[in-house]
PDB file of C-alpha atoms in Angstrom:
ATOM      1  CA  MET A   1     -11.801   2.934 -12.083  1.00  0.00           C
ATOM      2  CA  ASN A   2     -13.011   3.116 -15.628  1.00  0.00           C
ATOM      3  CA  ASN A   3     -10.718   3.604 -18.619  1.00  0.00           C
ATOM      4  CA  ASP A   4     -11.319   7.371 -18.610  1.00  0.00           C
ATOM      5  CA  THR A   5     -10.191   7.950 -15.020  1.00  0.00           C
ATOM      6  CA  ASN A   6      -7.041  10.023 -14.912  1.00  0.00           C
ATOM      7  CA  LEU A   7      -4.495  10.967 -12.287  1.00  0.00           C
ATOM      8  CA  PRO A   8      -6.045  14.385 -11.484  1.00  0.00           C
ATOM      9  CA  GLU A   9      -9.278  12.555 -10.676  1.00  0.00           C
ATOM     10  CA  LEU A  10      -7.361  10.346  -8.264  1.00  0.00           C
ATOM     11  CA  ALA A  11      -5.854  13.420  -6.604  1.00  0.00           C
ATOM     12  CA  ASP A  12      -9.308  14.987  -6.248  1.00  0.00           C
ATOM     13  CA  TRP A  13     -10.655  11.720  -4.824  1.00  0.00           C
ATOM     14  CA  LEU A  14      -7.961  11.821  -2.146  1.00  0.00           C
ATOM     15  CA  HIS A  15      -8.354  15.582  -1.560  1.00  0.00           C
ATOM     16  CA  LEU A  16      -4.670  16.045  -2.397  1.00  0.00           C
ATOM     17  CA  THR A  17      -2.795  18.503  -4.582  1.00  0.00           C
ATOM     18  CA  TRP A  18       0.045  16.955  -6.557  1.00  0.00           C
ATOM     19  CA  SER A  19       2.886  18.664  -8.375  1.00  0.00           C
ATOM     20  CA  ASP A  20       3.729  18.082 -12.017  1.00  0.00           C
ATOM     21  CA  GLU A  21       6.654  15.961 -10.841  1.00  0.00           C
ATOM     22  CA  GLN A  22       4.348  13.702  -8.810  1.00  0.00           C
ATOM     23  CA  TYR A  23       2.120  13.157 -11.837  1.00  0.00           C
ATOM     24  CA  LYS A  24       5.206  12.251 -13.865  1.00  0.00           C
ATOM     25  CA  GLN A  25       6.335   9.859 -11.128  1.00  0.00           C
ATOM     26  CA  PHE A  26       3.012   8.018 -11.240  1.00  0.00           C
ATOM     27  CA  GLU A  27       3.227   7.736 -15.026  1.00  0.00           C
ATOM     28  CA  ARG A  28       6.839   6.545 -14.916  1.00  0.00           C
ATOM     29  CA  PHE A  29       5.987   3.991 -12.255  1.00  0.00           C
ATOM     30  CA  GLU A  30       3.113   2.596 -14.315  1.00  0.00           C
ATOM     31  CA  SER A  31       5.413   2.358 -17.344  1.00  0.00           C
ATOM     32  CA  TRP A  32       8.074   0.686 -15.208  1.00  0.00           C
ATOM     33  CA  LEU A  33       5.574  -1.905 -13.958  1.00  0.00           C
ATOM     34  CA  ILE A  34       4.910  -2.892 -17.567  1.00  0.00           C
ATOM     35  CA  SER A  35       8.454  -2.671 -18.919  1.00  0.00           C
ATOM     36  CA  GLU A  36      10.465  -4.141 -16.038  1.00  0.00           C
ATOM     37  CA  ALA A  37       8.339  -5.482 -13.180  1.00  0.00           C
ATOM     38  CA  ALA A  38       6.129  -7.633 -15.391  1.00  0.00           C
ATOM     39  CA  GLU A  39       9.097  -9.123 -17.220  1.00  0.00           C
ATOM     40  CA  ALA A  40      10.635 -10.026 -13.861  1.00  0.00           C
ATOM     41  CA  GLY A  41       7.391 -11.581 -12.612  1.00  0.00           C
ATOM     42  CA  GLY A  42       6.532  -8.722 -10.264  1.00  0.00           C
ATOM     43  CA  ILE A  43       3.046  -8.391 -11.751  1.00  0.00           C
ATOM     44  CA  GLY A  44       0.939 -10.714 -13.885  1.00  0.00           C
ATOM     45  CA  PRO A  45       1.244 -10.605 -17.695  1.00  0.00           C
ATOM     46  CA  ARG A  46      -2.505 -10.073 -18.064  1.00  0.00           C
ATOM     47  CA  GLU A  47      -2.515  -6.871 -16.031  1.00  0.00           C
ATOM     48  CA  TYR A  48      -1.073  -4.489 -18.643  1.00  0.00           C
ATOM     49  CA  GLN A  49      -4.489  -3.030 -19.448  1.00  0.00           C
ATOM     50  CA  ARG A  50      -5.391  -2.680 -15.768  1.00  0.00           C
ATOM     51  CA  ILE A  51      -2.297  -1.014 -14.336  1.00  0.00           C
ATOM     52  CA  ARG A  52      -4.021   2.128 -13.095  1.00  0.00           C
ATOM     53  CA  ASP A  53      -6.952   0.364 -11.420  1.00  0.00           C
ATOM     54  CA  ARG A  54      -5.287  -2.864 -10.388  1.00  0.00           C
ATOM     55  CA  HIS A  55      -2.168  -1.244  -8.985  1.00  0.00           C
ATOM     56  CA  THR A  56      -2.152   2.572  -8.804  1.00  0.00           C
ATOM     57  CA  ALA A  57      -5.727   3.243  -7.666  1.00  0.00           C
ATOM     58  CA  ASP A  58      -5.891   0.055  -5.606  1.00  0.00           C
ATOM     59  CA  SER A  59      -2.740   1.124  -3.746  1.00  0.00           C
ATOM     60  CA  LEU A  60      -4.092   4.638  -3.223  1.00  0.00           C
ATOM     61  CA  ALA A  61      -7.198   3.179  -1.576  1.00  0.00           C
ATOM     62  CA  PHE A  62      -4.959   2.830   1.499  1.00  0.00           C
ATOM     63  CA  VAL A  63      -4.244   6.572   1.392  1.00  0.00           C
ATOM     64  CA  LYS A  64      -7.982   7.260   1.204  1.00  0.00           C
ATOM     65  CA  ILE A  65      -8.552   5.921   4.727  1.00  0.00           C
ATOM     66  CA  MET A  66      -5.093   6.343   6.279  1.00  0.00           C
ATOM     67  CA  ASN A  67      -4.779   8.532   9.366  1.00  0.00           C
ATOM     68  CA  PRO A  68      -3.474  11.819   7.913  1.00  0.00           C
ATOM     69  CA  THR A  69      -1.389  12.557  11.015  1.00  0.00           C
ATOM     70  CA  GLY A  70       0.854   9.524  10.502  1.00  0.00           C
ATOM     71  CA  ARG A  71       4.414  10.188   9.377  1.00  0.00           C
ATOM     72  CA  THR A  72       5.827   6.669   9.038  1.00  0.00           C
ATOM     73  CA  VAL A  73       4.437   3.733   7.055  1.00  0.00           C
ATOM     74  CA  VAL A  74       5.800   0.224   6.586  1.00  0.00           C
ATOM     75  CA  ASP A  75       4.450  -1.930   3.762  1.00  0.00           C
ATOM     76  CA  VAL A  76       4.854  -5.598   4.672  1.00  0.00           C
ATOM     77  CA  GLY A  77       5.536  -8.011   1.825  1.00  0.00           C
ATOM     78  CA  SER A  78       5.698  -5.074  -0.551  1.00  0.00           C
ATOM     79  CA  GLY A  79       7.171  -7.011  -3.451  1.00  0.00           C
ATOM     80  CA  VAL A  80       7.978  -4.553  -6.250  1.00  0.00           C
ATOM     81  CA  GLY A  81       6.618  -1.675  -4.170  1.00  0.00           C
ATOM     82  CA  LEU A  82       2.860  -2.095  -4.076  1.00  0.00           C
ATOM     83  CA  PRO A  83       1.216  -0.259  -2.401  1.00  0.00           C
ATOM     84  CA  ALA A  84       4.341   1.392  -0.939  1.00  0.00           C
ATOM     85  CA  ILE A  85       5.535   3.333  -3.977  1.00  0.00           C
ATOM     86  CA  PRO A  86       2.157   4.886  -4.908  1.00  0.00           C
ATOM     87  CA  ILE A  87       1.757   5.858  -1.228  1.00  0.00           C
ATOM     88  CA  ALA A  88       5.226   7.433  -1.228  1.00  0.00           C
ATOM     89  CA  ILE A  89       4.502   9.399  -4.408  1.00  0.00           C
ATOM     90  CA  ALA A  90       1.120  10.589  -3.133  1.00  0.00           C
ATOM     91  CA  LEU A  91       2.446  11.567   0.318  1.00  0.00           C
ATOM     92  CA  PRO A  92       6.007  12.903  -0.061  1.00  0.00           C
ATOM     93  CA  HIS A  93       5.996  14.143   3.556  1.00  0.00           C
ATOM     94  CA  VAL A  94       5.572  10.569   4.827  1.00  0.00           C
ATOM     95  CA  SER A  95       8.498   8.182   5.310  1.00  0.00           C
ATOM     96  CA  VAL A  96       7.633   4.850   3.668  1.00  0.00           C
ATOM     97  CA  THR A  97       9.467   1.580   4.315  1.00  0.00           C
ATOM     98  CA  ILE A  98       9.322  -1.257   1.802  1.00  0.00           C
ATOM     99  CA  LEU A  99       9.715  -4.499   3.761  1.00  0.00           C
ATOM    100  CA  ASP A 100      10.179  -7.811   1.945  1.00  0.00           C
ATOM    101  CA  ARG A 101      12.252 -10.903   2.586  1.00  0.00           C
ATOM    102  CA  SER A 102      13.070 -11.476  -1.105  1.00  0.00           C
ATOM    103  CA  GLU A 103      16.343 -10.111  -2.495  1.00  0.00           C
ATOM    104  CA  ARG A 104      14.996 -10.187  -6.052  1.00  0.00           C
ATOM    105  CA  ARG A 105      11.854  -8.230  -5.178  1.00  0.00           C
ATOM    106  CA  THR A 106      13.636  -5.656  -3.033  1.00  0.00           C
ATOM    107  CA  ARG A 107      16.216  -5.088  -5.776  1.00  0.00           C
ATOM    108  CA  LEU A 108      13.380  -4.447  -8.215  1.00  0.00           C
ATOM    109  CA  ALA A 109      11.740  -2.028  -5.777  1.00  0.00           C
ATOM    110  CA  ALA A 110      15.061  -0.240  -5.274  1.00  0.00           C
ATOM    111  CA  ARG A 111      15.417   0.072  -9.034  1.00  0.00           C
ATOM    112  CA  ALA A 112      11.938   1.638  -9.257  1.00  0.00           C
ATOM    113  CA  CYS A 113      12.779   4.151  -6.526  1.00  0.00           C
ATOM    114  CA  ARG A 114      15.945   5.159  -8.366  1.00  0.00           C
ATOM    115  CA  VAL A 115      14.073   5.562 -11.651  1.00  0.00           C
ATOM    116  CA  LEU A 116      11.468   7.733  -9.916  1.00  0.00           C
ATOM    117  CA  GLY A 117      13.910   9.713  -7.790  1.00  0.00           C
ATOM    118  CA  LEU A 118      11.991   8.950  -4.592  1.00  0.00           C
ATOM    119  CA  GLU A 119      13.732  10.227  -1.477  1.00  0.00           C
ATOM    120  CA  ASN A 120      11.145   9.252   1.140  1.00  0.00           C
ATOM    121  CA  VAL A 121      11.449   5.469   0.730  1.00  0.00           C
ATOM    122  CA  GLU A 122      13.630   3.056   2.694  1.00  0.00           C
ATOM    123  CA  ILE A 123      13.994  -0.544   1.548  1.00  0.00           C
ATOM    124  CA  VAL A 124      14.521  -3.315   4.094  1.00  0.00           C
ATOM    125  CA  MET A 125      15.185  -6.898   3.039  1.00  0.00           C
ATOM    126  CA  ALA A 126      14.314  -9.029   6.055  1.00  0.00           C
ATOM    127  CA  PRO A 127      11.605 -11.266   7.474  1.00  0.00           C
ATOM    128  CA  ALA A 128       9.027  -9.023   9.122  1.00  0.00           C
ATOM    129  CA  GLU A 129       9.352 -11.004  12.339  1.00  0.00           C
ATOM    130  CA  THR A 130      12.939  -9.763  12.780  1.00  0.00           C
ATOM    131  CA  VAL A 131      12.227  -6.031  12.421  1.00  0.00           C
ATOM    132  CA  THR A 132      12.384  -4.023  15.655  1.00  0.00           C
ATOM    133  CA  ALA A 133      11.385  -0.563  14.387  1.00  0.00           C
ATOM    134  CA  THR A 134       7.814   0.645  14.899  1.00  0.00           C
ATOM    135  CA  TYR A 135       5.597   2.731  12.630  1.00  0.00           C
ATOM    136  CA  ASP A 136       2.452   4.852  12.594  1.00  0.00           C
ATOM    137  CA  ALA A 137       0.857   2.656   9.923  1.00  0.00           C
ATOM    138  CA  VAL A 138       1.401  -0.908   8.712  1.00  0.00           C
ATOM    139  CA  THR A 139      -0.031  -1.949   5.340  1.00  0.00           C
ATOM    140  CA  PHE A 140      -0.722  -5.387   3.887  1.00  0.00           C
ATOM    141  CA  ARG A 141      -1.822  -5.966   0.290  1.00  0.00           C
ATOM    142  CA  ALA A 142      -2.148  -9.634  -0.645  1.00  0.00           C
ATOM    143  CA  SER A 143       1.016 -10.505   1.272  1.00  0.00           C
ATOM    144  CA  LEU A 144      -0.126 -12.447   4.351  1.00  0.00           C
ATOM    145  CA  LYS A 145      -3.152 -14.197   5.771  1.00  0.00           C
ATOM    146  CA  LEU A 146      -5.032 -12.165   8.351  1.00  0.00           C
ATOM    147  CA  GLN A 147      -3.859 -14.067  11.425  1.00  0.00           C
ATOM    148  CA  SER A 148      -0.204 -13.649  10.471  1.00  0.00           C
ATOM    149  CA  ALA A 149      -0.739 -10.024   9.462  1.00  0.00           C
ATOM    150  CA  THR A 150      -2.331  -9.262  12.821  1.00  0.00           C
ATOM    151  CA  ALA A 151       0.678 -10.620  14.698  1.00  0.00           C
ATOM    152  CA  ILE A 152       3.054  -8.592  12.510  1.00  0.00           C
ATOM    153  CA  PHE A 153       0.911  -5.498  12.987  1.00  0.00           C
ATOM    154  CA  GLN A 154       1.076  -5.849  16.774  1.00  0.00           C
ATOM    155  CA  GLN A 155       4.865  -6.111  16.515  1.00  0.00           C
ATOM    156  CA  LEU A 156       5.460  -3.206  14.100  1.00  0.00           C
ATOM    157  CA  ALA A 157       2.818  -0.636  15.061  1.00  0.00           C
ATOM    158  CA  LYS A 158       3.440   2.150  17.512  1.00  0.00           C
ATOM    159  CA  SER A 159       1.011   2.520  20.407  1.00  0.00           C
ATOM    160  CA  GLY A 160      -2.072   4.084  18.837  1.00  0.00           C
ATOM    161  CA  GLY A 161      -0.861   3.051  15.383  1.00  0.00           C
ATOM    162  CA  GLU A 162      -3.004   1.498  12.696  1.00  0.00           C
ATOM    163  CA  GLY A 163      -2.829  -1.439  10.327  1.00  0.00           C
ATOM    164  CA  LEU A 164      -4.558  -1.542   6.946  1.00  0.00           C
ATOM    165  CA  PHE A 165      -5.211  -4.993   5.496  1.00  0.00           C
ATOM    166  CA  ALA A 166      -6.759  -5.356   2.032  1.00  0.00           C
ATOM    167  CA  LEU A 167      -9.759  -7.665   2.390  1.00  0.00           C
ATOM    168  CA  SER A 168     -11.651  -7.679  -0.905  1.00  0.00           C
ATOM    169  CA  ARG A 169     -12.297  -5.875  -4.183  1.00  0.00           C
ATOM    170  CA  ARG A 170     -15.181  -8.181  -5.108  1.00  0.00           C
ATOM    171  CA  ASN A 171     -17.539  -9.093  -2.302  1.00  0.00           C
ATOM    172  CA  GLU A 172     -18.349  -7.480   1.007  1.00  0.00           C
ATOM    173  CA  PRO A 173     -16.844  -9.563   3.830  1.00  0.00           C
ATOM    174  CA  ASN A 174     -19.687 -11.346   5.570  1.00  0.00           C
ATOM    175  CA  GLU A 175     -17.892 -12.815   8.553  1.00  0.00           C
ATOM    176  CA  SER A 176     -17.582 -10.985  11.843  1.00  0.00           C
ATOM    177  CA  LEU A 177     -13.948 -10.036  12.410  1.00  0.00           C
ATOM    178  CA  VAL A 178     -12.818  -9.578  15.995  1.00  0.00           C
ATOM    179  CA  GLY A 179      -9.309  -8.500  16.899  1.00  0.00           C
ATOM    180  CA  PRO A 180      -7.189 -10.173  19.567  1.00  0.00           C
ATOM    181  CA  GLU A 181      -6.521  -8.567  22.929  1.00  0.00           C
ATOM    182  CA  GLY A 182      -4.946  -5.155  22.527  1.00  0.00           C
ATOM    183  CA  THR A 183      -6.167  -4.704  18.951  1.00  0.00           C
ATOM    184  CA  THR A 184      -9.496  -3.587  17.527  1.00  0.00           C
ATOM    185  CA  PHE A 185     -10.794  -4.435  14.047  1.00  0.00           C
ATOM    186  CA  SER A 186     -13.116  -2.375  11.861  1.00  0.00           C
ATOM    187  CA  VAL A 187     -13.983  -2.922   8.201  1.00  0.00           C
ATOM    188  CA  GLU A 188     -13.761   0.213   6.050  1.00  0.00           C
ATOM    189  CA  LEU A 189     -15.535   0.536   2.705  1.00  0.00           C
ATOM    190  CA  VAL A 190     -13.624   2.545   0.108  1.00  0.00           C
ATOM    191  CA  ASP A 191     -16.191   3.842  -2.374  1.00  0.00           C
ATOM    192  CA  SER A 192     -16.017   2.977  -6.059  1.00  0.00           C
ATOM    193  CA  GLU A 193     -15.993   6.593  -7.209  1.00  0.00           C
ATOM    194  CA  VAL A 194     -12.706   6.042  -9.068  1.00  0.00           C
ATOM    195  CA  LEU A 195     -12.373   2.283  -8.593  1.00  0.00           C
ATOM    196  CA  ASP A 196     -14.032  -0.195 -10.927  1.00  0.00           C
ATOM    197  CA  SER A 197     -15.435  -1.916  -7.832  1.00  0.00           C
ATOM    198  CA  PRO A 198     -15.614  -1.087  -4.122  1.00  0.00           C
ATOM    199  CA  ALA A 199     -12.718  -2.022  -1.849  1.00  0.00           C
ATOM    200  CA  TRP A 200     -12.978  -3.301   1.700  1.00  0.00           C
ATOM    201  CA  ILE A 201      -9.993  -2.711   3.953  1.00  0.00           C
ATOM    202  CA  LEU A 202      -9.647  -3.963   7.514  1.00  0.00           C
ATOM    203  CA  ARG A 203      -8.370  -1.312   9.892  1.00  0.00           C
ATOM    204  CA  MET A 204      -6.476  -2.576  12.936  1.00  0.00           C
ATOM    205  CA  LYS A 205      -5.810  -0.265  15.886  1.00  0.00           C
ATOM    206  CA  ARG A 206      -3.384  -0.725  18.748  1.00  0.00           C
ATOM    207  CA  THR A 207      -5.193  -0.097  22.032  1.00  0.00           C
ATOM    208  CA  THR A 208      -2.329  -1.032  24.352  1.00  0.00           C
ATOM    209  CA  ALA A 209       1.400  -0.348  24.354  1.00  0.00           C
TER     210      ALA A 209
END
């Protein structure tokens, strides 16, 4: 995303129509990332000038390729709510779970949800391995290595569910990625129409119950 990209352009990119309140929620979240999350170590101090691309648009890249029929999403290792909170703002009809083992990070995420007035977000503080609920979609953004993420995906995804694992915003992955038994892998390219560089996301699909 270049410096001129605005929130309506992101909505158009996703083929979504957002209310004035949703636009305000995005703006408040970006301000909160700078004013509170950064001070608490939730984002890097050098990212102030890159909030929209590095965090908002990058998080919405998951929405770009997410199965639109899904109604439940869990974001594993969500930290201060990335990409979970932008997903929840963009898709208010979807129930989004923020899953993180850290009390400090989940308290920060809960604070953000209160500031934004989000009603479609649940926050769970627990190791992912202990969660028994299942979801239509499982997202991973810089939280786990692929092997660990795949195992968590197989545990948390419903039959027919999908996992979305952020691979790269720099270089196209050149290795052949093959999923384990019961799971298929495919690499999805998210165009750079509103991103400052392309994004590659690995889609995992459950093929067995």
